[in-house]
């Protein structure tokens, strides 16, 4: 039997008496001794009985101290010792079993089931990843996504990524591309909802000179630009019926025909699509082609909302502090308080990871390093809007309606000039016009009459 006394800042915060052949310690709630802190690994260490003694095995990324000295792999524990699992200190002592301590009894079958569960957890924990390329998370759902990415990366199959706004669908698409043999070829992302319906076919499939008014030169479409690489079609459910038909033909024959051309061009482009739309309902209603639906859903990856993988929040918080701190050129990285971390994990995050990123961006802009990053800074920002106002957009690209109208007016209502001034794509300007319900011609006319 082992007794653990856990201290934080010299204060006793937990006392545990465990009588098991194998004891696990770490941040995950699956462990026997849970240490809830972002610096503690999901599975930090294992203590297993070895004859009359106990052996400690370090499974962490940050290391374990035994009586002030680093543990190299594994070592036998003395009868009494002090373990250092930053930021905790643990007094560990061996005790003889007595009748005053209730030890839960389990049937042999229950013991075997628990052993199998632990072995399975360790087997999956051996290659446990906190990152996969640009993806972050070590929750079971993220481990499953990492495995799916590995499975599909070696095959040119079409992948459909589904999830709520802000769950990171484009990040998964990029991870698939980077893990594939196409990693050195183009990765091109297209937001189908951001391109006007009358331009979507030209954007995707290209056009010949003179194909329509304004087509002064021949231009490749995004599918051709991504030849030998990956094309990411975000919000694919917003494609027009004509664009759906042409995309289906491409997926079936790997050829494209530019607008105004009678010649088909073979193209080797892999398509990864994404949506948060109910495509099944769209198929039933006749707004989305059933044959295209089955073509793009060869492999489906479902992204969980952040509220369903809150164990990943400490990792994400550390990542945002580091990356955004570097982006903002902060002289030092603010330290996240325990209270702030607790509130982060308790929040519902209707805007998912994107909302959390926005909250950190706003807080870090207003922080004064090396001050603590507390809940006041994190939870009084513009990132806490209603779910309807959540956008899957980078913090620096947030454009208000007033700013958009102001820049358009200064640009003589030229969307290309406005996009250049705002440092965004022209498609983003059209997307914002659609989002805010702005009719460009009517707005320009009203402005001229003022």
GROMACS .gro file of C-alpha atoms in nm:
model
  450
    1UNK     CA    1   0.000   0.000   0.000
    2UNK     CA    2   0.128   0.345  -0.092
    3UNK     CA    3   0.029   0.674   0.066
    4UNK     CA    4   0.053   0.992  -0.139
    5UNK     CA    5   0.045   1.344   0.001
    6UNK     CA    6   0.025   1.601  -0.278
    7UNK     CA    7   0.148   1.955  -0.213
    8UNK     CA    8   0.109   2.269  -0.424
    9UNK     CA    9   0.300   2.577  -0.307
   10UNK     CA   10   0.381   2.389   0.016
   11UNK     CA   11   0.011   2.341   0.091
   12UNK     CA   12  -0.137   1.992   0.125
   13UNK     CA   13  -0.411   1.966  -0.135
   14UNK     CA   14  -0.468   1.591  -0.163
   15UNK     CA   15  -0.409   1.273   0.035
   16UNK     CA   16  -0.454   0.931  -0.123
   17UNK     CA   17  -0.405   0.579   0.008
   18UNK     CA   18  -0.385   0.325  -0.275
   19UNK     CA   19  -0.352  -0.051  -0.260
   20UNK     CA   20  -0.299  -0.176  -0.617
   21UNK     CA   21  -0.037  -0.367  -0.807
   22UNK     CA   22  -0.006  -0.080  -1.051
   23UNK     CA   23  -0.079   0.288  -0.992
   24UNK     CA   24  -0.097   0.558  -1.259
   25UNK     CA   25  -0.039   0.928  -1.203
   26UNK     CA   26  -0.115   1.208  -1.447
   27UNK     CA   27  -0.349   1.479  -1.569
   28UNK     CA   28  -0.609   1.249  -1.725
   29UNK     CA   29  -0.912   1.161  -1.514
   30UNK     CA   30  -0.845   0.795  -1.605
   31UNK     CA   31  -0.547   0.786  -1.366
   32UNK     CA   32  -0.553   0.661  -1.007
   33UNK     CA   33  -0.391   0.982  -0.883
   34UNK     CA   34  -0.507   1.283  -1.084
   35UNK     CA   35  -0.293   1.599  -1.096
   36UNK     CA   36  -0.498   1.863  -1.285
   37UNK     CA   37  -0.240   2.097  -1.433
   38UNK     CA   38  -0.132   2.178  -1.790
   39UNK     CA   39   0.234   2.103  -1.708
   40UNK     CA   40   0.152   1.746  -1.605
   41UNK     CA   41   0.141   1.485  -1.884
   42UNK     CA   42  -0.178   1.296  -1.953
   43UNK     CA   43  -0.002   0.986  -1.818
   44UNK     CA   44   0.296   1.115  -1.620
   45UNK     CA   45   0.424   0.812  -1.435
   46UNK     CA   46   0.344   0.453  -1.342
   47UNK     CA   47   0.428   0.282  -1.014
   48UNK     CA   48   0.420  -0.098  -1.034
   49UNK     CA   49   0.476  -0.351  -0.757
   50UNK     CA   50   0.793  -0.556  -0.800
   51UNK     CA   51   0.814  -0.825  -0.532
   52UNK     CA   52   0.807  -0.644  -0.199
   53UNK     CA   53   0.917  -0.317  -0.359
   54UNK     CA   54   0.770  -0.067  -0.604
   55UNK     CA   55   0.921   0.053  -0.933
   56UNK     CA   56   0.855   0.399  -1.076
   57UNK     CA   57   0.849   0.441  -1.454
   58UNK     CA   58   0.861   0.789  -1.606
   59UNK     CA   59   0.607   0.827  -1.890
   60UNK     CA   60   0.611   1.206  -1.900
   61UNK     CA   61   0.743   1.470  -2.136
   62UNK     CA   62   0.858   1.702  -1.855
   63UNK     CA   63   1.033   1.448  -1.634
   64UNK     CA   64   1.003   1.329  -1.274
   65UNK     CA   65   1.229   1.407  -0.979
   66UNK     CA   66   1.295   1.144  -0.712
   67UNK     CA   67   1.430   1.309  -0.396
   68UNK     CA   68   1.550   1.598  -0.610
   69UNK     CA   69   1.720   1.390  -0.881
   70UNK     CA   70   1.582   1.320  -1.232
   71UNK     CA   71   1.448   0.971  -1.296
   72UNK     CA   72   1.617   0.805  -1.593
   73UNK     CA   73   1.352   0.573  -1.733
   74UNK     CA   74   1.260   0.370  -1.427
   75UNK     CA   75   1.389   0.314  -1.076
   76UNK     CA   76   1.297   0.137  -0.751
   77UNK     CA   77   1.129   0.353  -0.489
   78UNK     CA   78   1.271   0.372  -0.137
   79UNK     CA   79   1.023   0.313   0.151
   80UNK     CA   80   0.986   0.691   0.184
   81UNK     CA   81   1.057   0.948  -0.086
   82UNK     CA   82   0.962   1.280  -0.237
   83UNK     CA   83   0.847   1.298  -0.599
   84UNK     CA   84   0.869   1.613  -0.804
   85UNK     CA   85   0.597   1.640  -1.070
   86UNK     CA   86   0.602   2.009  -1.159
   87UNK     CA   87   0.431   2.212  -1.014
   88UNK     CA   88   0.338   1.950  -0.750
   89UNK     CA   89   0.548   1.787  -0.478
   90UNK     CA   90   0.439   1.442  -0.362
   91UNK     CA   91   0.539   1.265  -0.043
   92UNK     CA   92   0.525   0.892  -0.112
   93UNK     CA   93   0.554   0.634   0.163
   94UNK     CA   94   0.497   0.261   0.190
   95UNK     CA   95   0.248   0.142   0.453
   96UNK     CA   96   0.141  -0.193   0.579
   97UNK     CA   97  -0.219  -0.285   0.510
   98UNK     CA   98  -0.451  -0.250   0.807
   99UNK     CA   99  -0.816  -0.302   0.870
  100UNK     CA  100  -0.894   0.064   0.929
  101UNK     CA  101  -0.853   0.160   0.564
  102UNK     CA  102  -1.135   0.043   0.337
  103UNK     CA  103  -0.996  -0.111   0.019
  104UNK     CA  104  -1.254  -0.173  -0.253
  105UNK     CA  105  -1.268  -0.541  -0.342
  106UNK     CA  106  -1.311  -0.653  -0.700
  107UNK     CA  107  -1.402  -0.984  -0.851
  108UNK     CA  108  -1.130  -1.164  -1.054
  109UNK     CA  109  -1.326  -1.079  -1.369
  110UNK     CA  110  -1.330  -0.711  -1.276
  111UNK     CA  111  -0.955  -0.720  -1.209
  112UNK     CA  112  -0.892  -0.877  -1.551
  113UNK     CA  113  -1.116  -0.622  -1.721
  114UNK     CA  114  -0.932  -0.336  -1.550
  115UNK     CA  115  -0.597  -0.486  -1.648
  116UNK     CA  116  -0.709  -0.515  -2.009
  117UNK     CA  117  -0.833  -0.158  -2.002
  118UNK     CA  118  -0.505  -0.033  -1.860
  119UNK     CA  119  -0.301  -0.232  -2.111
  120UNK     CA  120  -0.510  -0.090  -2.392
  121UNK     CA  121  -0.465   0.260  -2.254
  122UNK     CA  122  -0.088   0.213  -2.232
  123UNK     CA  123  -0.077   0.064  -2.581
  124UNK     CA  124  -0.256   0.368  -2.720
  125UNK     CA  125  -0.055   0.594  -2.489
  126UNK     CA  126   0.277   0.473  -2.623
  127UNK     CA  127   0.234   0.670  -2.946
  128UNK     CA  128   0.016   0.932  -2.773
  129UNK     CA  129   0.055   1.261  -2.954
  130UNK     CA  130  -0.012   1.607  -2.829
  131UNK     CA  131   0.044   1.744  -3.182
  132UNK     CA  132  -0.004   1.623  -3.536
  133UNK     CA  133   0.150   1.880  -3.766
  134UNK     CA  134  -0.046   2.197  -3.695
  135UNK     CA  135  -0.318   2.014  -3.500
  136UNK     CA  136  -0.311   2.020  -3.120
  137UNK     CA  137  -0.476   1.784  -2.874
  138UNK     CA  138  -0.415   1.455  -2.697
  139UNK     CA  139  -0.776   1.363  -2.619
  140UNK     CA  140  -0.904   1.024  -2.743
  141UNK     CA  141  -1.108   1.194  -3.016
  142UNK     CA  142  -0.800   1.376  -3.146
  143UNK     CA  143  -0.594   1.056  -3.136
  144UNK     CA  144  -0.860   0.896  -3.355
  145UNK     CA  145  -0.845   1.187  -3.598
  146UNK     CA  146  -0.465   1.159  -3.616
  147UNK     CA  147  -0.498   0.790  -3.705
  148UNK     CA  148  -0.758   0.870  -3.972
  149UNK     CA  149  -0.528   1.133  -4.124
  150UNK     CA  150  -0.247   0.879  -4.140
  151UNK     CA  151  -0.480   0.623  -4.298
  152UNK     CA  152  -0.604   0.853  -4.575
  153UNK     CA  153  -0.283   1.046  -4.641
  154UNK     CA  154  -0.131   0.763  -4.843
  155UNK     CA  155  -0.431   0.731  -5.075
  156UNK     CA  156  -0.576   0.989  -5.317
  157UNK     CA  157  -0.932   0.935  -5.189
  158UNK     CA  158  -1.171   1.227  -5.148
  159UNK     CA  159  -1.222   1.324  -4.783
  160UNK     CA  160  -1.519   1.505  -4.628
  161UNK     CA  161  -1.445   1.693  -4.305
  162UNK     CA  162  -1.745   1.785  -4.092
  163UNK     CA  163  -1.773   1.993  -3.779
  164UNK     CA  164  -1.905   2.312  -3.627
  165UNK     CA  165  -1.762   2.655  -3.708
  166UNK     CA  166  -1.422   2.702  -3.549
  167UNK     CA  167  -1.331   2.334  -3.502
  168UNK     CA  168  -1.036   2.357  -3.742
  169UNK     CA  169  -1.155   2.193  -4.063
  170UNK     CA  170  -0.894   2.367  -4.278
  171UNK     CA  171  -0.620   2.266  -4.032
  172UNK     CA  172  -0.719   1.902  -4.076
  173UNK     CA  173  -0.717   1.942  -4.454
  174UNK     CA  174  -0.367   2.091  -4.437
  175UNK     CA  175  -0.254   1.809  -4.209
  176UNK     CA  176  -0.378   1.553  -4.463
  177UNK     CA  177  -0.186   1.735  -4.737
  178UNK     CA  178   0.134   1.763  -4.531
  179UNK     CA  179   0.122   1.395  -4.437
  180UNK     CA  180   0.080   1.285  -4.799
  181UNK     CA  181   0.323   1.245  -5.088
  182UNK     CA  182   0.177   1.571  -5.227
  183UNK     CA  183   0.326   1.780  -4.945
  184UNK     CA  184   0.569   1.962  -5.179
  185UNK     CA  185   0.293   2.049  -5.426
  186UNK     CA  186   0.030   2.327  -5.395
  187UNK     CA  187  -0.233   2.335  -5.123
  188UNK     CA  188  -0.513   2.567  -5.234
  189UNK     CA  189  -0.809   2.654  -5.013
  190UNK     CA  190  -1.137   2.786  -5.154
  191UNK     CA  191  -1.428   2.907  -4.944
  192UNK     CA  192  -1.725   2.825  -5.166
  193UNK     CA  193  -1.951   3.056  -4.963
  194UNK     CA  194  -1.722   3.356  -5.016
  195UNK     CA  195  -1.737   3.356  -5.398
  196UNK     CA  196  -2.041   3.501  -5.579
  197UNK     CA  197  -2.249   3.233  -5.754
  198UNK     CA  198  -2.181   3.382  -6.097
  199UNK     CA  199  -1.805   3.356  -6.044
  200UNK     CA  200  -1.772   3.017  -5.875
  201UNK     CA  201  -1.743   2.815  -6.198
  202UNK     CA  202  -1.476   3.047  -6.334
  203UNK     CA  203  -1.288   3.035  -6.001
  204UNK     CA  204  -1.287   2.655  -5.984
  205UNK     CA  205  -1.256   2.555  -6.350
  206UNK     CA  206  -1.098   2.861  -6.515
  207UNK     CA  207  -1.196   3.040  -6.835
  208UNK     CA  208  -1.072   3.119  -7.181
  209UNK     CA  209  -1.017   3.472  -7.307
  210UNK     CA  210  -1.347   3.622  -7.415
  211UNK     CA  211  -1.557   3.354  -7.242
  212UNK     CA  212  -1.764   3.631  -7.078
  213UNK     CA  213  -1.762   4.004  -7.033
  214UNK     CA  214  -1.445   4.100  -6.849
  215UNK     CA  215  -1.254   3.780  -6.937
  216UNK     CA  216  -0.964   3.963  -7.101
  217UNK     CA  217  -0.713   3.680  -7.053
  218UNK     CA  218  -0.715   3.302  -7.025
  219UNK     CA  219  -0.706   3.193  -6.662
  220UNK     CA  220  -0.660   2.860  -6.488
  221UNK     CA  221  -0.913   2.760  -6.225
  222UNK     CA  222  -0.826   2.656  -5.871
  223UNK     CA  223  -0.850   2.287  -5.965
  224UNK     CA  224  -0.579   2.330  -6.227
  225UNK     CA  225  -0.369   2.548  -5.997
  226UNK     CA  226  -0.370   2.264  -5.744
  227UNK     CA  227  -0.250   2.007  -6.001
  228UNK     CA  228  -0.054   1.727  -5.827
  229UNK     CA  229  -0.147   1.889  -5.497
  230UNK     CA  230  -0.459   1.930  -5.282
  231UNK     CA  231  -0.768   2.146  -5.328
  232UNK     CA  232  -0.960   2.224  -5.010
  233UNK     CA  233  -1.324   2.313  -5.076
  234UNK     CA  234  -1.464   2.469  -4.761
  235UNK     CA  235  -1.842   2.513  -4.728
  236UNK     CA  236  -1.895   2.277  -5.023
  237UNK     CA  237  -2.267   2.271  -4.946
  238UNK     CA  238  -2.292   2.626  -5.086
  239UNK     CA  239  -2.197   2.526  -5.444
  240UNK     CA  240  -2.448   2.610  -5.717
  241UNK     CA  241  -2.615   2.320  -5.905
  242UNK     CA  242  -2.405   2.395  -6.217
  243UNK     CA  243  -2.080   2.395  -6.018
  244UNK     CA  244  -2.186   2.071  -5.845
  245UNK     CA  245  -2.234   1.902  -6.184
  246UNK     CA  246  -1.894   2.015  -6.312
  247UNK     CA  247  -1.720   1.913  -5.988
  248UNK     CA  248  -1.879   1.569  -6.009
  249UNK     CA  249  -1.749   1.530  -6.365
  250UNK     CA  250  -1.400   1.623  -6.249
  251UNK     CA  251  -1.408   1.375  -5.961
  252UNK     CA  252  -1.523   1.099  -6.196
  253UNK     CA  253  -1.287   1.165  -6.485
  254UNK     CA  254  -1.009   1.386  -6.343
  255UNK     CA  255  -1.054   1.633  -6.630
  256UNK     CA  256  -1.166   1.996  -6.632
  257UNK     CA  257  -1.310   2.212  -6.907
  258UNK     CA  258  -1.260   2.585  -6.877
  259UNK     CA  259  -1.550   2.818  -6.948
  260UNK     CA  260  -1.548   2.903  -7.317
  261UNK     CA  261  -1.337   2.600  -7.411
  262UNK     CA  262  -1.431   2.275  -7.585
  263UNK     CA  263  -1.113   2.098  -7.473
  264UNK     CA  264  -1.081   1.886  -7.159
  265UNK     CA  265  -0.761   1.911  -6.958
  266UNK     CA  266  -0.646   1.617  -6.740
  267UNK     CA  267  -0.565   1.728  -6.384
  268UNK     CA  268  -0.425   1.527  -6.091
  269UNK     CA  269  -0.574   1.717  -5.798
  270UNK     CA  270  -0.687   1.564  -5.473
  271UNK     CA  271  -1.006   1.713  -5.329
  272UNK     CA  272  -1.067   1.753  -4.956
  273UNK     CA  273  -1.406   1.907  -4.878
  274UNK     CA  274  -1.559   2.047  -4.561
  275UNK     CA  275  -1.895   2.162  -4.438
  276UNK     CA  276  -2.099   2.227  -4.126
  277UNK     CA  277  -2.417   2.196  -4.329
  278UNK     CA  278  -2.659   1.902  -4.306
  279UNK     CA  279  -2.579   1.755  -4.648
  280UNK     CA  280  -2.814   1.463  -4.597
  281UNK     CA  281  -3.103   1.703  -4.556
  282UNK     CA  282  -2.983   1.905  -4.857
  283UNK     CA  283  -2.985   1.587  -5.067
  284UNK     CA  284  -3.343   1.511  -4.960
  285UNK     CA  285  -3.449   1.867  -5.040
  286UNK     CA  286  -3.281   1.848  -5.380
  287UNK     CA  287  -3.034   2.133  -5.322
  288UNK     CA  288  -2.730   1.905  -5.321
  289UNK     CA  289  -2.668   1.626  -5.569
  290UNK     CA  290  -2.684   1.276  -5.420
  291UNK     CA  291  -2.418   1.143  -5.660
  292UNK     CA  292  -2.179   1.422  -5.560
  293UNK     CA  293  -2.254   1.361  -5.193
  294UNK     CA  294  -2.143   0.998  -5.222
  295UNK     CA  295  -1.839   1.099  -5.428
  296UNK     CA  296  -1.703   1.338  -5.167
  297UNK     CA  297  -1.791   1.117  -4.870
  298UNK     CA  298  -1.546   0.836  -4.951
  299UNK     CA  299  -1.385   0.897  -4.611
  300UNK     CA  300  -1.549   1.118  -4.350
  301UNK     CA  301  -1.372   1.286  -4.058
  302UNK     CA  302  -1.595   1.424  -3.782
  303UNK     CA  303  -1.437   1.700  -3.574
  304UNK     CA  304  -1.556   1.721  -3.214
  305UNK     CA  305  -1.655   2.059  -3.068
  306UNK     CA  306  -1.417   2.194  -2.806
  307UNK     CA  307  -1.674   2.137  -2.530
  308UNK     CA  308  -1.637   1.762  -2.593
  309UNK     CA  309  -1.256   1.760  -2.559
  310UNK     CA  310  -1.190   1.998  -2.273
  311UNK     CA  311  -0.884   1.799  -2.167
  312UNK     CA  312  -0.710   1.958  -2.467
  313UNK     CA  313  -0.768   2.312  -2.340
  314UNK     CA  314  -0.443   2.340  -2.136
  315UNK     CA  315  -0.240   2.239  -2.442
  316UNK     CA  316  -0.426   2.484  -2.664
  317UNK     CA  317  -0.385   2.762  -2.408
  318UNK     CA  318  -0.008   2.708  -2.390
  319UNK     CA  319   0.009   2.702  -2.770
  320UNK     CA  320  -0.185   3.027  -2.812
  321UNK     CA  321   0.023   3.206  -2.548
  322UNK     CA  322   0.344   3.100  -2.722
  323UNK     CA  323   0.240   3.155  -3.085
  324UNK     CA  324   0.042   3.476  -3.038
  325UNK     CA  325   0.302   3.610  -2.795
  326UNK     CA  326   0.563   3.566  -3.067
  327UNK     CA  327   0.332   3.716  -3.330
  328UNK     CA  328   0.269   4.020  -3.110
  329UNK     CA  329   0.640   4.043  -3.025
  330UNK     CA  330   0.576   4.039  -2.650
  331UNK     CA  331   0.898   4.074  -2.447
  332UNK     CA  332   0.787   3.786  -2.221
  333UNK     CA  333   0.503   3.537  -2.215
  334UNK     CA  334   0.233   3.610  -1.956
  335UNK     CA  335   0.160   3.325  -1.717
  336UNK     CA  336  -0.192   3.181  -1.713
  337UNK     CA  337  -0.340   3.169  -1.363
  338UNK     CA  338  -0.498   2.851  -1.228
  339UNK     CA  339  -0.831   3.033  -1.194
  340UNK     CA  340  -0.821   3.137  -1.559
  341UNK     CA  341  -0.740   2.781  -1.668
  342UNK     CA  342  -1.030   2.652  -1.459
  343UNK     CA  343  -1.269   2.896  -1.624
  344UNK     CA  344  -1.135   2.808  -1.968
  345UNK     CA  345  -1.212   2.442  -1.904
  346UNK     CA  346  -1.555   2.523  -1.759
  347UNK     CA  347  -1.665   2.738  -2.057
  348UNK     CA  348  -1.894   2.597  -2.329
  349UNK     CA  349  -1.704   2.754  -2.623
  350UNK     CA  350  -1.988   2.787  -2.878
  351UNK     CA  351  -1.729   2.921  -3.127
  352UNK     CA  352  -1.489   2.633  -3.051
  353UNK     CA  353  -1.112   2.665  -3.095
  354UNK     CA  354  -1.146   2.976  -3.311
  355UNK     CA  355  -1.332   3.154  -3.029
  356UNK     CA  356  -1.066   3.048  -2.781
  357UNK     CA  357  -0.792   3.178  -3.011
  358UNK     CA  358  -0.972   3.511  -3.043
  359UNK     CA  359  -1.007   3.534  -2.664
  360UNK     CA  360  -0.633   3.480  -2.618
  361UNK     CA  361  -0.547   3.725  -2.895
  362UNK     CA  362  -0.759   3.997  -2.735
  363UNK     CA  363  -0.620   3.921  -2.387
  364UNK     CA  364  -0.257   3.916  -2.500
  365UNK     CA  365  -0.295   4.246  -2.684
  366UNK     CA  366  -0.402   4.403  -2.354
  367UNK     CA  367  -0.165   4.212  -2.126
  368UNK     CA  368   0.148   4.360  -1.974
  369UNK     CA  369   0.417   4.092  -1.949
  370UNK     CA  370   0.530   3.949  -1.717
  371UNK     CA  371   0.193   3.998  -1.549
  372UNK     CA  372  -0.040   3.705  -1.495
  373UNK     CA  373  -0.296   3.629  -1.762
  374UNK     CA  374  -0.612   3.612  -1.553
  375UNK     CA  375  -0.979   3.545  -1.615
  376UNK     CA  376  -1.061   3.917  -1.626
  377UNK     CA  377  -0.850   3.967  -1.937
  378UNK     CA  378  -0.968   3.646  -2.102
  379UNK     CA  379  -1.339   3.677  -2.044
  380UNK     CA  380  -1.423   4.039  -2.118
  381UNK     CA  381  -1.316   4.048  -2.483
  382UNK     CA  382  -1.506   4.071  -2.810
  383UNK     CA  383  -1.442   3.698  -2.853
  384UNK     CA  384  -1.742   3.639  -2.626
  385UNK     CA  385  -2.010   3.719  -2.880
  386UNK     CA  386  -2.323   3.519  -2.945
  387UNK     CA  387  -2.285   3.194  -3.143
  388UNK     CA  388  -2.460   3.351  -3.442
  389UNK     CA  389  -2.180   3.606  -3.462
  390UNK     CA  390  -1.900   3.349  -3.454
  391UNK     CA  391  -1.697   3.335  -3.774
  392UNK     CA  392  -1.425   3.092  -3.876
  393UNK     CA  393  -1.178   3.369  -3.944
  394UNK     CA  394  -0.841   3.473  -3.810
  395UNK     CA  395  -0.839   3.742  -3.540
  396UNK     CA  396  -0.653   3.989  -3.765
  397UNK     CA  397  -0.910   3.942  -4.043
  398UNK     CA  398  -1.215   4.050  -3.842
  399UNK     CA  399  -1.382   4.319  -4.054
  400UNK     CA  400  -1.681   4.515  -3.923
  401UNK     CA  401  -1.962   4.633  -4.147
  402UNK     CA  402  -1.872   4.996  -4.084
  403UNK     CA  403  -1.505   4.939  -4.171
  404UNK     CA  404  -1.597   4.750  -4.488
  405UNK     CA  405  -1.828   5.027  -4.610
  406UNK     CA  406  -1.569   5.293  -4.525
  407UNK     CA  407  -1.290   5.118  -4.719
  408UNK     CA  408  -1.519   5.043  -5.014
  409UNK     CA  409  -1.621   5.409  -5.035
  410UNK     CA  410  -1.257   5.521  -5.020
  411UNK     CA  411  -1.179   5.265  -5.294
  412UNK     CA  412  -1.455   5.402  -5.521
  413UNK     CA  413  -1.647   5.079  -5.459
  414UNK     CA  414  -1.374   4.873  -5.629
  415UNK     CA  415  -1.366   4.539  -5.443
  416UNK     CA  416  -1.013   4.457  -5.564
  417UNK     CA  417  -0.877   4.784  -5.422
  418UNK     CA  418  -1.072   4.734  -5.098
  419UNK     CA  419  -0.930   4.383  -5.060
  420UNK     CA  420  -0.579   4.520  -5.110
  421UNK     CA  421  -0.633   4.788  -4.847
  422UNK     CA  422  -0.780   4.540  -4.598
  423UNK     CA  423  -0.503   4.288  -4.680
  424UNK     CA  424  -0.754   4.011  -4.748
  425UNK     CA  425  -0.862   3.822  -5.058
  426UNK     CA  426  -1.127   3.960  -5.290
  427UNK     CA  427  -1.337   3.656  -5.202
  428UNK     CA  428  -1.332   3.764  -4.837
  429UNK     CA  429  -1.472   4.103  -4.937
  430UNK     CA  430  -1.757   3.933  -5.127
  431UNK     CA  431  -1.816   3.702  -4.832
  432UNK     CA  432  -1.843   4.000  -4.597
  433UNK     CA  433  -2.080   4.176  -4.837
  434UNK     CA  434  -2.301   3.868  -4.833
  435UNK     CA  435  -2.276   3.830  -4.456
  436UNK     CA  436  -2.377   4.189  -4.386
  437UNK     CA  437  -2.646   4.192  -4.658
  438UNK     CA  438  -2.479   4.473  -4.852
  439UNK     CA  439  -2.580   4.526  -5.214
  440UNK     CA  440  -2.268   4.681  -5.367
  441UNK     CA  441  -2.448   4.874  -5.643
  442UNK     CA  442  -2.718   5.010  -5.411
  443UNK     CA  443  -2.461   5.110  -5.149
  444UNK     CA  444  -2.253   5.293  -5.413
  445UNK     CA  445  -2.566   5.465  -5.548
  446UNK     CA  446  -2.676   5.577  -5.200
  447UNK     CA  447  -2.327   5.708  -5.130
  448UNK     CA  448  -2.325   5.909  -5.456
  449UNK     CA  449  -2.660   6.068  -5.369
  450UNK     CA  450  -2.552   6.175  -5.023
   0.00000   0.00000   0.00000
